N, CA and C of each residue as an Amber inpcrd file, in Angstrom:
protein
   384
 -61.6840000 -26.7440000 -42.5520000 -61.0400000 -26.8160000 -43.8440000
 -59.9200000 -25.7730000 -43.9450000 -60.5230000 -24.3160000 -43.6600000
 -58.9690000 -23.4550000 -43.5260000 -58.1720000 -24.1080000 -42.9970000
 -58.4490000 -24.2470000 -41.5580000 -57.4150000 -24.7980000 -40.7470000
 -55.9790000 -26.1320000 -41.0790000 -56.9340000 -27.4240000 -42.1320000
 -56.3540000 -27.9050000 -42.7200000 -55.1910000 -27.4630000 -43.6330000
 -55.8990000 -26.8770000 -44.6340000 -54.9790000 -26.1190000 -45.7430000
 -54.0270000 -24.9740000 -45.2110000 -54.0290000 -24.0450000 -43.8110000
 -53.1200000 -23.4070000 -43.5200000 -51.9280000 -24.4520000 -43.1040000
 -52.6350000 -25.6580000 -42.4630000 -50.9960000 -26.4220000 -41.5380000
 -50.8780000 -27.1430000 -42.6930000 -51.5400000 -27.7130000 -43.7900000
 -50.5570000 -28.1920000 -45.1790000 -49.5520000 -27.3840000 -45.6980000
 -49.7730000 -26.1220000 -45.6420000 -49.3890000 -24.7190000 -46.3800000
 -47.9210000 -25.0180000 -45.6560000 -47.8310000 -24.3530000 -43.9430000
 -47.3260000 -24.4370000 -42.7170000 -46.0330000 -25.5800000 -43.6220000
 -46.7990000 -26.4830000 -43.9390000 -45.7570000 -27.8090000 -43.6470000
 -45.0980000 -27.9680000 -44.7110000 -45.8120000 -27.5140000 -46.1860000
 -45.1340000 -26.9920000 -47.4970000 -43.7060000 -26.1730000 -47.0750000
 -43.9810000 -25.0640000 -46.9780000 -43.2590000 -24.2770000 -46.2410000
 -41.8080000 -24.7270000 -45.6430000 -42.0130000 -25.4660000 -44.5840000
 -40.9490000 -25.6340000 -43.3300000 -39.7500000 -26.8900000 -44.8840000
 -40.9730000 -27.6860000 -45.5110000 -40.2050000 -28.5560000 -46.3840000
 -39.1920000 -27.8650000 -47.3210000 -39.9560000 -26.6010000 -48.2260000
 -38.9920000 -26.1640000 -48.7510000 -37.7750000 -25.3250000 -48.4270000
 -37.7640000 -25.0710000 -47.0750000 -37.2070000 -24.0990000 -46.2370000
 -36.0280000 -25.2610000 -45.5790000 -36.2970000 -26.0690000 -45.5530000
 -35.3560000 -27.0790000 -45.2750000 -34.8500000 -27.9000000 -46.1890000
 -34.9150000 -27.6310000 -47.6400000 -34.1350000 -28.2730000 -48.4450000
 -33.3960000 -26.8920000 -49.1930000 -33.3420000 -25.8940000 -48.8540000
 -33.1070000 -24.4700000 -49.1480000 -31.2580000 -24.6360000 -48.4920000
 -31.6100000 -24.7440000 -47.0900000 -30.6780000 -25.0320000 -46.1910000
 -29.8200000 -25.8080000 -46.8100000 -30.4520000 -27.2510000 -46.6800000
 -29.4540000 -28.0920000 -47.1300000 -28.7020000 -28.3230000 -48.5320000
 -29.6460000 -27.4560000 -49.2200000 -28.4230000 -27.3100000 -50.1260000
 -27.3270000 -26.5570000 -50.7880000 -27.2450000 -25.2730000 -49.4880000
 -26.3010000 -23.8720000 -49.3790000 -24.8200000 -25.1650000 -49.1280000
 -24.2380000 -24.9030000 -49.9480000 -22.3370000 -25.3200000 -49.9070000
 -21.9030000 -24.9790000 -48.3990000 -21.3960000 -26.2320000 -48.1690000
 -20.7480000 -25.9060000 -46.5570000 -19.1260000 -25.1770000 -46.6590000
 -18.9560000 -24.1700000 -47.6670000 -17.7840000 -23.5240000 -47.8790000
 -16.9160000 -24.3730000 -48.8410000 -15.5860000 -23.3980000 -48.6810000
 -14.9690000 -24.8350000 -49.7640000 -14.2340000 -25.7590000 -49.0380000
 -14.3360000 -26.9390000 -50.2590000 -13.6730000 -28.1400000 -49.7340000
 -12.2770000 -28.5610000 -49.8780000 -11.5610000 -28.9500000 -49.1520000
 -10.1490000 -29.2770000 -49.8980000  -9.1080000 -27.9210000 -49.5600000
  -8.1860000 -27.8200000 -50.0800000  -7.2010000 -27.0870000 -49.8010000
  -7.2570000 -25.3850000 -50.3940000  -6.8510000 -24.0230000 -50.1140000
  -7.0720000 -23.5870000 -51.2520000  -6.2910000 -23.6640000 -52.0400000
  -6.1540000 -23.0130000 -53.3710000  -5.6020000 -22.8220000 -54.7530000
  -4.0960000 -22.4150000 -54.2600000  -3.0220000 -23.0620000 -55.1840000
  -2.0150000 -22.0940000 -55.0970000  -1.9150000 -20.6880000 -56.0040000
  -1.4070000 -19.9970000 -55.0310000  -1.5580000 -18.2580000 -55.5350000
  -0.8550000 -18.6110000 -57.0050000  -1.2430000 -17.7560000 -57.6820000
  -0.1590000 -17.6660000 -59.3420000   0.6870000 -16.1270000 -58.8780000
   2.0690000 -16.1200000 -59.8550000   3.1870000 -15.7500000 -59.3490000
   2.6200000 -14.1060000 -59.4420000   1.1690000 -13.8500000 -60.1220000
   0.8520000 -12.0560000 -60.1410000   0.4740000 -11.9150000 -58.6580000
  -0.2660000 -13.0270000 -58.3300000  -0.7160000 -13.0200000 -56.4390000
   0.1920000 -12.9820000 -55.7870000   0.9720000 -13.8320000 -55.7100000
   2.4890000 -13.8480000 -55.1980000   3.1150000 -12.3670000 -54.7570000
   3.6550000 -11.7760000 -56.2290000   3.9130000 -10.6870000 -56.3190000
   2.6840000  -9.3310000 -55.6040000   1.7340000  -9.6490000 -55.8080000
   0.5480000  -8.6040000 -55.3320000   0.7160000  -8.8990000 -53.3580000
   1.0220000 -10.2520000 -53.2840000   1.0860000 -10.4290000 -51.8040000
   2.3920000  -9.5240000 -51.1820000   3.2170000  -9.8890000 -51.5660000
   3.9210000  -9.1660000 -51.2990000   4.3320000  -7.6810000 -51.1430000
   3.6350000  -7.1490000 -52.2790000   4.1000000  -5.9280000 -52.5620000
   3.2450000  -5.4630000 -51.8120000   1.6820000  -5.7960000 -51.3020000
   1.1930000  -5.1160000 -50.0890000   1.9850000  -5.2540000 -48.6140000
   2.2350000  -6.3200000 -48.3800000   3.0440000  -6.5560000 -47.2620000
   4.0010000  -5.5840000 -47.1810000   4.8500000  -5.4390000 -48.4650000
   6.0780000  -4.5460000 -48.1550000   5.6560000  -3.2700000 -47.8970000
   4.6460000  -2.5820000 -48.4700000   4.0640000  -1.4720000 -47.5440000
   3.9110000  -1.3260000 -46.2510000   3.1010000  -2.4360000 -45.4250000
   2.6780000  -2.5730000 -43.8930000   3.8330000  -2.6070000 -43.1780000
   5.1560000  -3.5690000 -43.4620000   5.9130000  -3.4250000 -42.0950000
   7.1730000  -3.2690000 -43.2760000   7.4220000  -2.1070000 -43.9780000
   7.7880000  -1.3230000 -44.6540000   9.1900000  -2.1090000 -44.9000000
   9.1650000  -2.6250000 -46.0710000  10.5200000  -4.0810000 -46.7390000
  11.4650000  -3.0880000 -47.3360000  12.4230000  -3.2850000 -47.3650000
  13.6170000  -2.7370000 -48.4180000  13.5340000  -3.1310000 -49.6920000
  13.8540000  -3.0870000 -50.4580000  13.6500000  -3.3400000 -51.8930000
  14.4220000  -4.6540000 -52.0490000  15.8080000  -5.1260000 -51.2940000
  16.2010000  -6.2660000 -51.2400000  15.7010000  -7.2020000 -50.1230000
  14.5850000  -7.2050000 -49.4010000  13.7830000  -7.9530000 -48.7010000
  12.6490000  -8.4880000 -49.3670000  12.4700000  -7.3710000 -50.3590000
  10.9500000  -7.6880000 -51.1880000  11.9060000  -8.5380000 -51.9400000
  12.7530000  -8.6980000 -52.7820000  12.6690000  -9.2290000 -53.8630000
  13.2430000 -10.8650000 -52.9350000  14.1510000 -10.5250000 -51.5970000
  14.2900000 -11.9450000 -51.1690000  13.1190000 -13.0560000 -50.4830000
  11.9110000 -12.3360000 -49.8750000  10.6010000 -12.5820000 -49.2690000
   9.8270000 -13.1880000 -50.3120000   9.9320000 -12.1920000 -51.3890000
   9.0910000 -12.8170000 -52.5930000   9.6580000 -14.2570000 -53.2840000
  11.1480000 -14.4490000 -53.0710000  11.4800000 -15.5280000 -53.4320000
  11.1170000 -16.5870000 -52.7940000  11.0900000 -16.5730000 -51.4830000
  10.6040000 -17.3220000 -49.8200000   9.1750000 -17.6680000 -50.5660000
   8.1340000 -16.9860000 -50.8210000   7.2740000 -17.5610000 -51.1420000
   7.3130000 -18.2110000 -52.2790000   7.4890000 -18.0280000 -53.4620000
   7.2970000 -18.8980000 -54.4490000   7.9370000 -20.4720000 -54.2720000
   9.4120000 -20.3260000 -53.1310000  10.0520000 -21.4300000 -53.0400000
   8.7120000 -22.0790000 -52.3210000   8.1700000 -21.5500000 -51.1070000
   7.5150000 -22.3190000 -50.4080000   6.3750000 -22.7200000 -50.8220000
   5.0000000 -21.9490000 -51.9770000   4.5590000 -22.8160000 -52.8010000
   4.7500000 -23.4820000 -52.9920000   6.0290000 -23.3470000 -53.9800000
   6.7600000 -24.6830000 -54.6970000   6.6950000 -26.1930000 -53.7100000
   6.7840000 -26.2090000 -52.9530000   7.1470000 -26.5500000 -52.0890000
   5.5910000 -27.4640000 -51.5390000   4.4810000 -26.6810000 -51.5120000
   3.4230000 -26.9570000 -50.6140000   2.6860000 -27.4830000 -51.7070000
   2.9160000 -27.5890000 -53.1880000   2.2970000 -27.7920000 -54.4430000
   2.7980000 -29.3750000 -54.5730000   4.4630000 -29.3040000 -54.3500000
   5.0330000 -30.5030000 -54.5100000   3.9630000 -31.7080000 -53.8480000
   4.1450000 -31.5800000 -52.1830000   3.5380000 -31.8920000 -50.9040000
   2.1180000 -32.4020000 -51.5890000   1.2510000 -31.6530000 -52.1460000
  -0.0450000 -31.7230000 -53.0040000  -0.3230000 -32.7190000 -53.5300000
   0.8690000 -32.6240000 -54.3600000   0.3870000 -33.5720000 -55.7920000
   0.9330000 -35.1000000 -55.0330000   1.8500000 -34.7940000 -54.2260000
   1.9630000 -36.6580000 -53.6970000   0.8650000 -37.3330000 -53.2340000
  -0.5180000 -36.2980000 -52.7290000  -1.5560000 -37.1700000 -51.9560000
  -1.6840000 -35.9350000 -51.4820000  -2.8440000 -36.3070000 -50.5870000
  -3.2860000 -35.0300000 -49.4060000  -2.4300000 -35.8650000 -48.2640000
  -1.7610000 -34.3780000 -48.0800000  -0.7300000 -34.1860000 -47.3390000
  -1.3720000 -34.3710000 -45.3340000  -0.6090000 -34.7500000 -44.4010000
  -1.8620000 -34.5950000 -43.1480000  -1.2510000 -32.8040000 -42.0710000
  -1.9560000 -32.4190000 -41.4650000  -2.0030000 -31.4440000 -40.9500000
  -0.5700000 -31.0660000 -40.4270000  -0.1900000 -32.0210000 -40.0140000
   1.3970000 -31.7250000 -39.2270000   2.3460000 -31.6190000 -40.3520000
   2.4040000 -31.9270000 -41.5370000   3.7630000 -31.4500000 -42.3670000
   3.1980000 -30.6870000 -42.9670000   1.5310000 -30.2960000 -43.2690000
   1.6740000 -28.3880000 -44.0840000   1.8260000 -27.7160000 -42.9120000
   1.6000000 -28.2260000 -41.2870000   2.1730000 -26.9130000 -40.3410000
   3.2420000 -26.7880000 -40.2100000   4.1670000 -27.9680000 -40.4380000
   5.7200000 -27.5210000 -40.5180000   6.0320000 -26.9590000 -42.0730000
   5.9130000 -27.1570000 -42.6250000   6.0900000 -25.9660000 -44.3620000
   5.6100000 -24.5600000 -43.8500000   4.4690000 -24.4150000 -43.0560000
   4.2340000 -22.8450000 -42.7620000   5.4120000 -22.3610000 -41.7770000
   5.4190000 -23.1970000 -40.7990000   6.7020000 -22.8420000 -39.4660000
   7.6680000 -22.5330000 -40.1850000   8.4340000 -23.7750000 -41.1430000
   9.2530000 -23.1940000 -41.1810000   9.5930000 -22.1500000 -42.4840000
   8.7680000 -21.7150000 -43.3380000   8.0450000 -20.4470000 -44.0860000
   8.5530000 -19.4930000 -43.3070000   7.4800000 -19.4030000 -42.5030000
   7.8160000 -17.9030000 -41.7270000   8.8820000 -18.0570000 -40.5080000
   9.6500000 -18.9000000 -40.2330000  11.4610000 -18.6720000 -39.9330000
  12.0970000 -18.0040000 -40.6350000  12.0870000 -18.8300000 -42.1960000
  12.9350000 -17.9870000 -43.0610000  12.2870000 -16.4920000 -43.0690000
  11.0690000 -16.3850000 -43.7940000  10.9570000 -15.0520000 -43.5480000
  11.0180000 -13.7280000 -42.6200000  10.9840000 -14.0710000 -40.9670000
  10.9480000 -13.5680000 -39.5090000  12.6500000 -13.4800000 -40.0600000
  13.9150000 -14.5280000 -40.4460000  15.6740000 -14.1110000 -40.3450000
  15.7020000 -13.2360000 -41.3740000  14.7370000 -12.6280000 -42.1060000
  14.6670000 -11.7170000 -43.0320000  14.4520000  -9.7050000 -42.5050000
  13.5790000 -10.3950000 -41.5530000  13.3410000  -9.3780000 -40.9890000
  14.1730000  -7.9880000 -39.3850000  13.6680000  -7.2720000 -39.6780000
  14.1760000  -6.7000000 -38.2960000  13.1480000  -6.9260000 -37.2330000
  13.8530000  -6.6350000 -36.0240000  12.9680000  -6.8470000 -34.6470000
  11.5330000  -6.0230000 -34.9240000  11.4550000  -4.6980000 -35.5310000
  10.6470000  -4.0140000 -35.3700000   9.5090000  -4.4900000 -36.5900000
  10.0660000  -4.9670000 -37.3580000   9.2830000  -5.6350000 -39.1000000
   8.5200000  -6.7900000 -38.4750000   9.1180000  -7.5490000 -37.9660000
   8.8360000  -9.3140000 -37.3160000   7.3660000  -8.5670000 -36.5140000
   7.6980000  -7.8170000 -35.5210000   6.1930000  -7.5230000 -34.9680000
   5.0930000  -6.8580000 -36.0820000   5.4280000  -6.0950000 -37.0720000
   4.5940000  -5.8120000 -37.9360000   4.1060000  -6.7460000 -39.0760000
   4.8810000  -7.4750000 -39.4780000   4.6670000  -8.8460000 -39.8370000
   3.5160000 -10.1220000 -39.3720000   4.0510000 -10.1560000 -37.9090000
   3.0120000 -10.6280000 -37.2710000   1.6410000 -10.2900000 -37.4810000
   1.4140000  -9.4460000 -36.9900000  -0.0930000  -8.5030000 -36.9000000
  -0.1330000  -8.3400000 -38.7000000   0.0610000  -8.1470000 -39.3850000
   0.2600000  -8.3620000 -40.7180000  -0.5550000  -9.7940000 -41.0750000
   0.7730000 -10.6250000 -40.9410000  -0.5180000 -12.1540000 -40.6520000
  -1.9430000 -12.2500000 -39.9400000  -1.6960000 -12.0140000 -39.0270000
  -3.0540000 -12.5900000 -38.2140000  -4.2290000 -11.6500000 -38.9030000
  -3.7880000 -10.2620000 -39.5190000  -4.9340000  -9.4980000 -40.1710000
  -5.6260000 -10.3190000 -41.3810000  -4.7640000 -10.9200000 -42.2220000
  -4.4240000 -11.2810000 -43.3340000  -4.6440000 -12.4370000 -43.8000000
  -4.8080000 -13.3260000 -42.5680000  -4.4180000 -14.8260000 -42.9880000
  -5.9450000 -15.6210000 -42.0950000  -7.0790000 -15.3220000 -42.5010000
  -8.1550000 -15.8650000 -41.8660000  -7.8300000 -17.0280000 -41.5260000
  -8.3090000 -17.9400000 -40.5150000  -8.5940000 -19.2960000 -40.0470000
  -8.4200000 -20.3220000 -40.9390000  -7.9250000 -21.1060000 -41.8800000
  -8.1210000 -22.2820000 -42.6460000  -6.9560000 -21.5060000 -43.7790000
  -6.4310000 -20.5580000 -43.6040000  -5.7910000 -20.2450000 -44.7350000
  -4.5760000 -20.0370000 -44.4260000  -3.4590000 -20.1960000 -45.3250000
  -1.8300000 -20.0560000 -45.4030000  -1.6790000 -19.1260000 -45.6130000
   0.0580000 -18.8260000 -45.2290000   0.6220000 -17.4810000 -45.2300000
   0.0230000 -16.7970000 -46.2350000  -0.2320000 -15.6030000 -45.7900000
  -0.6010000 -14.5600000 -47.0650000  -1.3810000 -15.2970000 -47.9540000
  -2.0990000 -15.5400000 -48.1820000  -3.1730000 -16.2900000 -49.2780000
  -4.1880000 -15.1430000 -49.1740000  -4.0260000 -14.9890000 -51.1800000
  -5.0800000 -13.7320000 -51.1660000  -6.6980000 -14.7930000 -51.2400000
  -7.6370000 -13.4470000 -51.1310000  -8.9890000 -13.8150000 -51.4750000
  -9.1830000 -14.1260000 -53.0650000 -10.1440000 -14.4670000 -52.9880000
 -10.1850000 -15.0790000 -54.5770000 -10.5900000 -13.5060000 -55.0330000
């Protein structure tokens, strides 16, 4: 009789332990949010610290992004967009922004991104 009621127990157990699982969110779905123009501005103005912007780079970089939102929002609302034209909106994103830069900024920039810009996420996209 123990024996019974421990492997019912056992099997209670493994059941609720497996609907526990399955119902943790597999992350988010869909695209993220576009930044609002205080993120924007907050993106930037950290950036311009790291690979150290001129005051007329910040204010032209910061324009680069809002255009390119603009831009990736447009893209949005027509449909979900497929992988190859939001990777060309990022490419060519950070063109304009890299002819902004100096040789020595562009490498800090870089490493800037890749710190910055986890796996599944666009230029500079803050955390929530």
């Amino acid at each position: 009789m123990k024996r019974r009621f421990g492997m019912m127990m056992a099997a209670v157990v493994m059941l609720l332990a497996s609907n526990v699982v399955v119902a943790q969110p597999g992350g988010q779905q869909g695209p993220p949010p576009i930044p609002s123009s205080k993120q924007v501005k907050q993106m930037v103005s950290e950036m311009a610290g790291e690979i150290a912007l001129t005051a007329e780079q910040q204010e032209t970089i910061t324009k680069l992004y809002f255009d390119h939102f603009k831009e990736v929002e447009k893209t949005m609302e027509a449909g979900r967009p497929d992988r190859e034209k939001m990777d060309a909106l990022k490419s060519e994103f950070e063109k304009q922004v890299n002819a902004e830069l100096t040789e020595e900024q562009q490498k800090k920039y870089d490493a800037y991104m890749k710190k910055n810009a986890p796996e599944g996420r666009g230029p500079g996209r803050p955390e929530k």
